[in-house]
Amino acid sequence: MAERPAYQRIADTLRAGIRDGLHPPGERLPTFAQLSARHGVSEIVVRQAVALLRGEGLVETRRGGGTVVRASPPVRRVAMDRYRRFAGAAPEPAPEPATTFTHDQRIAWNEYRLDREFTRVRAAPDLAALFELPARTELLRRRFVFYSRGKPHQISVNYLPWSLVGGTPVADPDREPWPGGTLAQLGFLGRAVTRVEESVGARMPTPEEGETLRMAAGTPVVTITRRLISDGQVMEVCRDIVIPADRVLLDYAIDL
């Protein structure tokens, strides 16, 4: 069997040190010159090894600060049953406002921030099919960026029928964030959610998503397409909820 290239062997050694705690998060790795001397290779080979680790999201290169072991972000557990708490026209009273996001992140309302962008659009055929409505039906498009303690954690783009929300407080971006989120908004409009459907996928982020969510190179995103249904009628389509894959664990349970 052919011997592995030198840059891969160096990357293996550094990767093992990171995972075993020899190089803890935030620690600066040896310089390229030091690694070159240690392994008896050129700095070009060392750069290839570090580029491999950077592509895996294990290290980041800082201008003037060398190569640093990347800290693992806290993992957010997302369970399907989180929706029950916020469904219905009159959700259970809480000591302070909350949404599924603040509940998952375990943060207070004042630690939550929501950037938003509202536009009025016509449904393309694929989006109209998810709504089970004719193409070019008018929709309210809402793009949100969710922040926990000042850090961006999630992007979502959701759509609501304009015939349902036009002229209501739900179409007013100044009313966001809304306690209880979209489920509470639909309850407010008299369309309590009776079913939630989610389809989960994974892909690499777009450049805009990676920049917005401050993601490390090489990290994929989890994407969730969601439909909120009230008595058989689709009230909302979220396409997509986008979360960095290293920050989320999806929990699903089925009672048999």
Tab-separated table of C-alpha atoms in Angstrom, residues 42-198:
chain	number	residue	atom	x	y	z
A	42	SER	CA	8.809	22.187	3.505
A	43	GLU	CA	6.462	24.895	4.727
A	44	ILE	CA	4.364	24.327	1.601
A	45	VAL	CA	3.569	20.815	2.858
A	46	VAL	CA	2.688	22.190	6.309
A	47	ARG	CA	0.367	24.745	4.698
A	48	GLN	CA	-1.419	21.909	2.890
A	49	ALA	CA	-1.893	20.062	6.196
A	50	VAL	CA	-3.292	23.148	7.954
A	51	ALA	CA	-5.557	23.903	4.979
A	52	LEU	CA	-6.985	20.385	5.338
A	53	LEU	CA	-7.787	20.963	9.032
A	54	ARG	CA	-9.223	24.377	8.270
A	55	GLY	CA	-11.516	22.782	5.685
A	56	GLU	CA	-12.717	20.373	8.384
A	57	GLY	CA	-13.555	23.292	10.674
A	58	LEU	CA	-10.979	22.290	13.306
A	59	VAL	CA	-8.718	25.354	13.090
A	60	GLU	CA	-8.898	28.931	11.940
A	61	THR	CA	-6.150	31.219	10.715
A	62	ARG	CA	-6.079	34.678	12.242
A	63	ARG	CA	-4.205	37.560	10.699
A	64	GLY	CA	-1.194	38.195	12.914
A	65	GLY	CA	-2.345	35.460	15.293
A	66	GLY	CA	-1.240	32.276	13.556
A	67	THR	CA	-3.331	29.104	13.403
A	68	VAL	CA	-5.675	28.627	16.348
A	69	VAL	CA	-7.720	25.600	17.399
A	70	ARG	CA	-11.351	26.478	16.835
A	71	ALA	CA	-13.656	26.354	19.834
A	72	SER	CA	-16.623	24.043	19.356
A	73	PRO	CA	-19.863	26.027	19.551
A	74	PRO	CA	-22.532	24.870	22.003
A	75	VAL	CA	-24.838	22.281	20.473
A	76	ARG	CA	-28.532	23.110	20.389
A	77	ARG	CA	-30.913	20.192	20.803
A	78	VAL	CA	-34.042	20.567	18.689
A	79	ALA	CA	-36.942	18.246	19.479
A	80	MET	CA	-40.162	18.006	17.493
A	81	ASP	CA	-42.330	18.257	20.603
A	82	ARG	CA	-41.099	21.816	21.254
A	83	TYR	CA	-43.982	23.055	19.093
A	84	ARG	CA	-46.642	21.867	21.536
A	85	ARG	CA	-45.806	24.604	24.012
A	86	PHE	CA	-46.577	27.382	21.532
A	87	ALA	CA	-49.455	25.916	19.525
A	88	GLY	CA	-52.998	27.166	19.848
A	89	ALA	CA	-54.688	30.510	20.214
A	90	ALA	CA	-53.979	30.699	23.949
A	91	PRO	CA	-50.572	29.153	24.777
A	92	GLU	CA	-49.682	28.292	28.331
A	93	PRO	CA	-48.759	31.359	30.388
A	94	ALA	CA	-45.040	31.853	30.951
A	95	PRO	CA	-43.097	34.047	33.390
A	96	GLU	CA	-41.623	35.922	30.407
A	97	PRO	CA	-42.023	35.900	26.602
A	98	ALA	CA	-40.493	32.970	24.724
A	99	THR	CA	-40.368	31.239	21.353
A	100	THR	CA	-39.238	27.796	20.225
A	101	PHE	CA	-35.809	29.355	19.542
A	102	THR	CA	-35.375	30.894	23.010
A	103	HIS	CA	-36.673	27.645	24.507
A	104	ASP	CA	-34.114	25.556	22.563
A	105	GLN	CA	-31.292	27.968	23.335
A	106	ARG	CA	-32.334	28.287	26.989
A	107	ILE	CA	-31.971	32.048	26.862
A	108	ALA	CA	-33.955	34.892	28.373
A	109	TRP	CA	-36.043	37.201	26.196
A	110	ASN	CA	-33.517	40.032	26.593
A	111	GLU	CA	-30.773	37.718	25.266
A	112	TYR	CA	-32.725	37.167	22.036
A	113	ARG	CA	-32.439	39.285	18.906
A	114	LEU	CA	-34.167	38.912	15.567
A	115	ASP	CA	-33.119	40.644	12.345
A	116	ARG	CA	-35.996	40.690	9.855
A	117	GLU	CA	-36.802	41.574	6.269
A	118	PHE	CA	-40.416	41.499	5.012
A	119	THR	CA	-41.395	41.520	1.317
A	120	ARG	CA	-44.533	40.774	-0.688
A	121	VAL	CA	-43.965	38.121	-3.395
A	122	ARG	CA	-45.738	35.802	-5.813
A	123	ALA	CA	-45.415	32.057	-5.264
A	124	ALA	CA	-43.220	30.211	-7.744
A	125	PRO	CA	-44.664	26.837	-8.838
A	126	ASP	CA	-42.593	24.746	-6.391
A	127	LEU	CA	-43.488	26.981	-3.439
A	128	ALA	CA	-47.146	27.092	-4.500
A	129	ALA	CA	-47.140	23.277	-4.566
A	130	LEU	CA	-46.009	23.198	-0.917
A	131	PHE	CA	-48.909	25.495	-0.071
A	132	GLU	CA	-51.273	23.509	-2.317
A	133	LEU	CA	-52.239	26.825	-3.902
A	134	PRO	CA	-52.129	28.139	-7.499
A	135	ALA	CA	-48.825	29.481	-8.781
A	136	ARG	CA	-48.335	33.245	-8.355
A	137	THR	CA	-50.523	33.375	-5.262
A	138	GLU	CA	-49.534	36.433	-3.214
A	139	LEU	CA	-47.435	35.636	-0.161
A	140	LEU	CA	-45.668	37.494	2.628
A	141	ARG	CA	-41.986	36.528	2.630
A	142	ARG	CA	-40.147	36.970	5.921
A	143	ARG	CA	-36.412	36.441	6.274
A	144	PHE	CA	-35.150	36.193	9.856
A	145	VAL	CA	-31.691	35.915	11.395
A	146	PHE	CA	-31.855	34.605	14.963
A	147	TYR	CA	-29.294	35.706	17.552
A	148	SER	CA	-28.551	34.180	20.945
A	149	ARG	CA	-26.520	36.367	23.301
A	150	GLY	CA	-25.349	38.482	20.386
A	151	LYS	CA	-24.240	35.594	18.142
A	152	PRO	CA	-26.099	34.526	14.968
A	153	HIS	CA	-27.324	30.941	15.139
A	154	GLN	CA	-30.021	30.444	12.528
A	155	ILE	CA	-31.535	31.842	9.339
A	156	SER	CA	-35.088	31.153	8.276
A	157	VAL	CA	-37.193	32.267	5.330
A	158	ASN	CA	-40.887	31.687	5.798
A	159	TYR	CA	-43.975	32.441	3.767
A	160	LEU	CA	-47.581	33.153	4.743
A	161	PRO	CA	-50.603	33.714	2.445
A	162	TRP	CA	-51.120	37.439	1.966
A	163	SER	CA	-54.881	36.866	2.053
A	164	LEU	CA	-54.430	35.683	5.652
A	165	VAL	CA	-51.928	38.213	7.008
A	166	GLY	CA	-52.255	41.328	4.843
A	167	GLY	CA	-53.250	44.345	6.942
A	168	THR	CA	-52.767	42.476	10.237
A	169	PRO	CA	-50.082	42.960	12.927
A	170	VAL	CA	-48.438	39.753	11.665
A	171	ALA	CA	-47.368	41.600	8.497
A	172	ASP	CA	-45.749	44.401	10.524
A	173	PRO	CA	-41.971	43.853	10.972
A	174	ASP	CA	-41.974	46.298	13.887
A	175	ARG	CA	-44.009	43.762	15.878
A	176	GLU	CA	-41.121	41.277	15.791
A	177	PRO	CA	-40.016	39.405	17.736
A	178	TRP	CA	-43.481	38.118	18.551
A	179	PRO	CA	-43.788	36.045	21.761
A	180	GLY	CA	-44.591	32.481	20.764
A	181	GLY	CA	-43.333	33.003	17.209
A	182	THR	CA	-45.230	31.964	14.095
A	183	LEU	CA	-47.390	29.420	15.931
A	184	ALA	CA	-48.681	32.120	18.270
A	185	GLN	CA	-49.229	34.469	15.321
A	186	LEU	CA	-51.382	31.898	13.552
A	187	GLY	CA	-53.295	31.352	16.789
A	188	PHE	CA	-53.832	35.112	17.010
A	189	LEU	CA	-55.317	34.990	13.493
A	190	GLY	CA	-57.690	32.212	14.543
A	191	ARG	CA	-55.811	29.475	12.673
A	192	ALA	CA	-54.366	27.335	15.450
A	193	VAL	CA	-51.760	24.874	14.159
A	194	THR	CA	-52.880	21.244	14.294
A	195	ARG	CA	-50.013	19.613	12.383
A	196	VAL	CA	-46.321	20.310	11.789
A	197	GLU	CA	-44.386	18.708	8.931
A	198	GLU	CA	-40.609	18.926	8.593
